Amino acid sequence: MTVDTPPQIAALLRGASLRVTGPRVAVLTEVQSSPHADADTIASGVRDRIGSVSTQAVYDVLRALTAARLLRRIEPAGSPARYEARVGDNHHHLVCRSCGAIRDVDCAVGEAPCLAPSSTHGFDIDEAEVVFWGLCPNCRNETPINSQ
């Protein structure tokens, strides 16, 4: 099975000084179509797209695309690392405590950083990361199992 290289993805890779390869195209395409997926889910989707590829190769591509800032790695507490293609806008996330669903939420102020700490301790701050925790609508509407 082969993957057609959409011109936009090839341009993104070249713009980041990365070679356009089948695994890179497949990983980037998979993350764009399944935001907030973990590496195992991405690897499965990549295999569906291009056939055999090792899990290590997928991890290597994820690392390279994250280092090139084409992907963003997020790590909600108690969850494996997740990846998304929405980069550069300092958005935040809503995470369901029950099912683990993740949704994007725009920055509260609209420019990075959204939040200013009480002291910078000499740091030059360029990003704020906020995770909002709660229950998604589906989990909130479910009847608790032990409610009898």
PDB file of C-alpha atoms in Angstrom:
ATOM      1  CA  MET A   1       0.000   0.000   0.000  1.00  0.00           C
ATOM      2  CA  THR A   2       1.363   3.467  -0.835  1.00  0.00           C
ATOM      3  CA  VAL A   3       0.537   6.930   0.377  1.00  0.00           C
ATOM      4  CA  ASP A   4       0.086   9.803  -2.030  1.00  0.00           C
ATOM      5  CA  THR A   5       2.072  12.773  -0.793  1.00  0.00           C
ATOM      6  CA  PRO A   6      -0.273  15.721  -0.495  1.00  0.00           C
ATOM      7  CA  PRO A   7       1.599  18.828  -1.605  1.00  0.00           C
ATOM      8  CA  GLN A   8       0.871  20.586   1.699  1.00  0.00           C
ATOM      9  CA  ILE A   9       2.491  17.819   3.754  1.00  0.00           C
ATOM     10  CA  ALA A  10       5.533  17.648   1.479  1.00  0.00           C
ATOM     11  CA  ALA A  11       5.860  21.439   1.749  1.00  0.00           C
ATOM     12  CA  LEU A  12       5.610  21.284   5.558  1.00  0.00           C
ATOM     13  CA  LEU A  13       8.363  18.682   5.723  1.00  0.00           C
ATOM     14  CA  ARG A  14      10.634  20.514   3.301  1.00  0.00           C
ATOM     15  CA  GLY A  15       9.982  23.801   5.110  1.00  0.00           C
ATOM     16  CA  ALA A  16      11.262  22.156   8.294  1.00  0.00           C
ATOM     17  CA  SER A  17      14.351  20.885   6.418  1.00  0.00           C
ATOM     18  CA  LEU A  18      13.137  17.284   6.628  1.00  0.00           C
ATOM     19  CA  ARG A  19      13.227  14.766   3.802  1.00  0.00           C
ATOM     20  CA  VAL A  20       9.843  13.698   2.476  1.00  0.00           C
ATOM     21  CA  THR A  21       9.583   9.994   3.332  1.00  0.00           C
ATOM     22  CA  GLY A  22       6.655   7.579   3.392  1.00  0.00           C
ATOM     23  CA  PRO A  23       6.697   7.151   7.181  1.00  0.00           C
ATOM     24  CA  ARG A  24       6.917  10.907   7.813  1.00  0.00           C
ATOM     25  CA  VAL A  25       4.055  11.623   5.435  1.00  0.00           C
ATOM     26  CA  ALA A  26       1.966   8.812   6.937  1.00  0.00           C
ATOM     27  CA  VAL A  27       2.605   9.885  10.543  1.00  0.00           C
ATOM     28  CA  LEU A  28       1.830  13.535   9.821  1.00  0.00           C
ATOM     29  CA  THR A  29      -1.310  12.567   7.896  1.00  0.00           C
ATOM     30  CA  GLU A  30      -2.442  10.237  10.690  1.00  0.00           C
ATOM     31  CA  VAL A  31      -1.921  12.846  13.417  1.00  0.00           C
ATOM     32  CA  GLN A  32      -3.802  15.433  11.353  1.00  0.00           C
ATOM     33  CA  SER A  33      -6.734  13.046  11.000  1.00  0.00           C
ATOM     34  CA  SER A  34      -6.622  11.779  14.623  1.00  0.00           C
ATOM     35  CA  PRO A  35      -5.552  14.636  16.886  1.00  0.00           C
ATOM     36  CA  HIS A  36      -4.552  13.732  20.451  1.00  0.00           C
ATOM     37  CA  ALA A  37      -3.790  10.107  19.536  1.00  0.00           C
ATOM     38  CA  ASP A  38      -1.071   8.198  21.371  1.00  0.00           C
ATOM     39  CA  ALA A  39       1.916   6.620  19.615  1.00  0.00           C
ATOM     40  CA  ASP A  40       0.394   3.127  19.474  1.00  0.00           C
ATOM     41  CA  THR A  41      -2.794   4.430  17.862  1.00  0.00           C
ATOM     42  CA  ILE A  42      -0.743   6.474  15.404  1.00  0.00           C
ATOM     43  CA  ALA A  43       1.422   3.433  14.578  1.00  0.00           C
ATOM     44  CA  SER A  44      -1.689   1.363  13.867  1.00  0.00           C
ATOM     45  CA  GLY A  45      -3.082   4.053  11.567  1.00  0.00           C
ATOM     46  CA  VAL A  46       0.268   4.415   9.801  1.00  0.00           C
ATOM     47  CA  ARG A  47       0.363   0.656   9.169  1.00  0.00           C
ATOM     48  CA  ASP A  48      -3.123   0.887   7.668  1.00  0.00           C
ATOM     49  CA  ARG A  49      -1.857   3.642   5.372  1.00  0.00           C
ATOM     50  CA  ILE A  50       1.517   2.272   4.215  1.00  0.00           C
ATOM     51  CA  GLY A  51       1.785  -1.320   5.393  1.00  0.00           C
ATOM     52  CA  SER A  52       4.595  -2.604   7.553  1.00  0.00           C
ATOM     53  CA  VAL A  53       6.450  -0.080   9.680  1.00  0.00           C
ATOM     54  CA  SER A  54       8.106  -0.685  13.027  1.00  0.00           C
ATOM     55  CA  THR A  55       6.860   0.924  16.197  1.00  0.00           C
ATOM     56  CA  GLN A  56      10.384   2.302  16.727  1.00  0.00           C
ATOM     57  CA  ALA A  57      10.257   3.980  13.304  1.00  0.00           C
ATOM     58  CA  VAL A  58       6.976   5.662  14.269  1.00  0.00           C
ATOM     59  CA  TYR A  59       8.494   6.870  17.560  1.00  0.00           C
ATOM     60  CA  ASP A  60      11.530   8.187  15.660  1.00  0.00           C
ATOM     61  CA  VAL A  61       9.290  10.070  13.209  1.00  0.00           C
ATOM     62  CA  LEU A  62       7.161  11.476  16.055  1.00  0.00           C
ATOM     63  CA  ARG A  63      10.335  12.692  17.787  1.00  0.00           C
ATOM     64  CA  ALA A  64      11.664  14.298  14.574  1.00  0.00           C
ATOM     65  CA  LEU A  65       8.349  15.985  13.734  1.00  0.00           C
ATOM     66  CA  THR A  66       8.007  17.256  17.309  1.00  0.00           C
ATOM     67  CA  ALA A  67      11.581  18.604  17.302  1.00  0.00           C
ATOM     68  CA  ALA A  68      10.823  20.345  13.987  1.00  0.00           C
ATOM     69  CA  ARG A  69       7.677  21.826  15.601  1.00  0.00           C
ATOM     70  CA  LEU A  70       5.388  20.204  13.048  1.00  0.00           C
ATOM     71  CA  LEU A  71       3.737  18.261  15.871  1.00  0.00           C
ATOM     72  CA  ARG A  72       3.081  19.045  19.501  1.00  0.00           C
ATOM     73  CA  ARG A  73       3.445  16.416  22.212  1.00  0.00           C
ATOM     74  CA  ILE A  74       1.125  16.728  25.190  1.00  0.00           C
ATOM     75  CA  GLU A  75       1.231  14.615  28.334  1.00  0.00           C
ATOM     76  CA  PRO A  76      -1.959  14.727  30.392  1.00  0.00           C
ATOM     77  CA  ALA A  77      -1.380  13.258  33.865  1.00  0.00           C
ATOM     78  CA  GLY A  78      -2.047   9.518  33.964  1.00  0.00           C
ATOM     79  CA  SER A  79      -2.066   9.223  30.160  1.00  0.00           C
ATOM     80  CA  PRO A  80       0.548   8.253  27.573  1.00  0.00           C
ATOM     81  CA  ALA A  81       1.965  11.073  25.492  1.00  0.00           C
ATOM     82  CA  ARG A  82      -0.430  12.337  22.823  1.00  0.00           C
ATOM     83  CA  TYR A  83       0.361  14.136  19.591  1.00  0.00           C
ATOM     84  CA  GLU A  84      -1.385  16.863  17.625  1.00  0.00           C
ATOM     85  CA  ALA A  85      -0.696  18.840  14.468  1.00  0.00           C
ATOM     86  CA  ARG A  86      -2.116  22.094  15.846  1.00  0.00           C
ATOM     87  CA  VAL A  87       1.084  23.949  16.698  1.00  0.00           C
ATOM     88  CA  GLY A  88       2.260  27.486  17.272  1.00  0.00           C
ATOM     89  CA  ASP A  89      -0.884  28.984  18.771  1.00  0.00           C
ATOM     90  CA  ASN A  90      -0.419  28.169  22.484  1.00  0.00           C
ATOM     91  CA  HIS A  91      -3.867  26.596  22.813  1.00  0.00           C
ATOM     92  CA  HIS A  92      -4.806  24.476  25.820  1.00  0.00           C
ATOM     93  CA  HIS A  93      -6.740  21.260  26.445  1.00  0.00           C
ATOM     94  CA  LEU A  94      -9.846  19.937  28.142  1.00  0.00           C
ATOM     95  CA  VAL A  95      -9.413  16.367  29.441  1.00  0.00           C
ATOM     96  CA  CYS A  96     -12.222  14.100  30.650  1.00  0.00           C
ATOM     97  CA  ARG A  97     -11.357  12.454  33.969  1.00  0.00           C
ATOM     98  CA  SER A  98     -13.536   9.458  33.125  1.00  0.00           C
ATOM     99  CA  CYS A  99     -12.956   8.451  29.478  1.00  0.00           C
ATOM    100  CA  GLY A 100      -9.803  10.460  28.709  1.00  0.00           C
ATOM    101  CA  ALA A 101     -11.302  12.404  25.790  1.00  0.00           C
ATOM    102  CA  ILE A 102      -9.229  15.471  24.905  1.00  0.00           C
ATOM    103  CA  ARG A 103     -10.481  18.620  23.217  1.00  0.00           C
ATOM    104  CA  ASP A 104      -8.670  21.807  22.227  1.00  0.00           C
ATOM    105  CA  VAL A 105      -9.578  25.082  23.873  1.00  0.00           C
ATOM    106  CA  ASP A 106      -8.276  28.393  22.595  1.00  0.00           C
ATOM    107  CA  CYS A 107      -6.010  30.565  24.674  1.00  0.00           C
ATOM    108  CA  ALA A 108      -7.891  32.691  27.187  1.00  0.00           C
ATOM    109  CA  VAL A 109      -6.155  35.912  26.127  1.00  0.00           C
ATOM    110  CA  GLY A 110      -5.253  35.106  22.532  1.00  0.00           C
ATOM    111  CA  GLU A 111      -1.510  35.564  22.560  1.00  0.00           C
ATOM    112  CA  ALA A 112       1.368  33.606  24.048  1.00  0.00           C
ATOM    113  CA  PRO A 113       1.806  33.365  26.897  1.00  0.00           C
ATOM    114  CA  CYS A 114      -1.804  33.356  27.999  1.00  0.00           C
ATOM    115  CA  LEU A 115      -0.943  33.468  31.643  1.00  0.00           C
ATOM    116  CA  ALA A 116       1.695  35.516  33.375  1.00  0.00           C
ATOM    117  CA  PRO A 117       3.340  34.009  36.467  1.00  0.00           C
ATOM    118  CA  SER A 118       3.705  36.058  39.623  1.00  0.00           C
ATOM    119  CA  SER A 119       7.489  35.853  39.139  1.00  0.00           C
ATOM    120  CA  THR A 120       9.533  34.851  36.107  1.00  0.00           C
ATOM    121  CA  HIS A 121      12.676  34.069  38.158  1.00  0.00           C
ATOM    122  CA  GLY A 122      14.671  35.450  35.220  1.00  0.00           C
ATOM    123  CA  PHE A 123      13.136  33.113  32.634  1.00  0.00           C
ATOM    124  CA  ASP A 124      12.177  34.406  29.190  1.00  0.00           C
ATOM    125  CA  ILE A 125       8.706  32.831  28.998  1.00  0.00           C
ATOM    126  CA  ASP A 126       7.310  32.013  25.560  1.00  0.00           C
ATOM    127  CA  GLU A 127       4.538  29.525  26.292  1.00  0.00           C
ATOM    128  CA  ALA A 128       1.987  28.629  28.953  1.00  0.00           C
ATOM    129  CA  GLU A 129       0.522  25.134  29.202  1.00  0.00           C
ATOM    130  CA  VAL A 130      -2.835  24.690  30.853  1.00  0.00           C
ATOM    131  CA  VAL A 131      -4.908  21.529  31.166  1.00  0.00           C
ATOM    132  CA  PHE A 132      -8.512  21.814  32.257  1.00  0.00           C
ATOM    133  CA  TRP A 133      -9.903  18.645  33.863  1.00  0.00           C
ATOM    134  CA  GLY A 134     -13.544  17.619  34.180  1.00  0.00           C
ATOM    135  CA  LEU A 135     -16.155  15.313  32.689  1.00  0.00           C
ATOM    136  CA  CYS A 136     -17.108  15.353  29.024  1.00  0.00           C
ATOM    137  CA  PRO A 137     -20.836  15.560  28.154  1.00  0.00           C
ATOM    138  CA  ASN A 138     -21.082  11.807  27.477  1.00  0.00           C
ATOM    139  CA  CYS A 139     -19.527  10.806  30.802  1.00  0.00           C
ATOM    140  CA  ARG A 140     -21.448  13.479  32.715  1.00  0.00           C
ATOM    141  CA  ASN A 141     -24.746  12.101  31.396  1.00  0.00           C
ATOM    142  CA  GLU A 142     -23.980   8.466  32.197  1.00  0.00           C
ATOM    143  CA  THR A 143     -25.708   6.933  35.222  1.00  0.00           C
ATOM    144  CA  PRO A 144     -23.151   5.918  37.843  1.00  0.00           C
ATOM    145  CA  ILE A 145     -22.824   2.131  38.158  1.00  0.00           C
ATOM    146  CA  ASN A 146     -23.023   2.172  41.975  1.00  0.00           C
ATOM    147  CA  SER A 147     -26.024   4.509  42.215  1.00  0.00           C
ATOM    148  CA  GLN A 148     -28.494   1.908  43.554  1.00  0.00           C
TER     149      GLN A 148
END
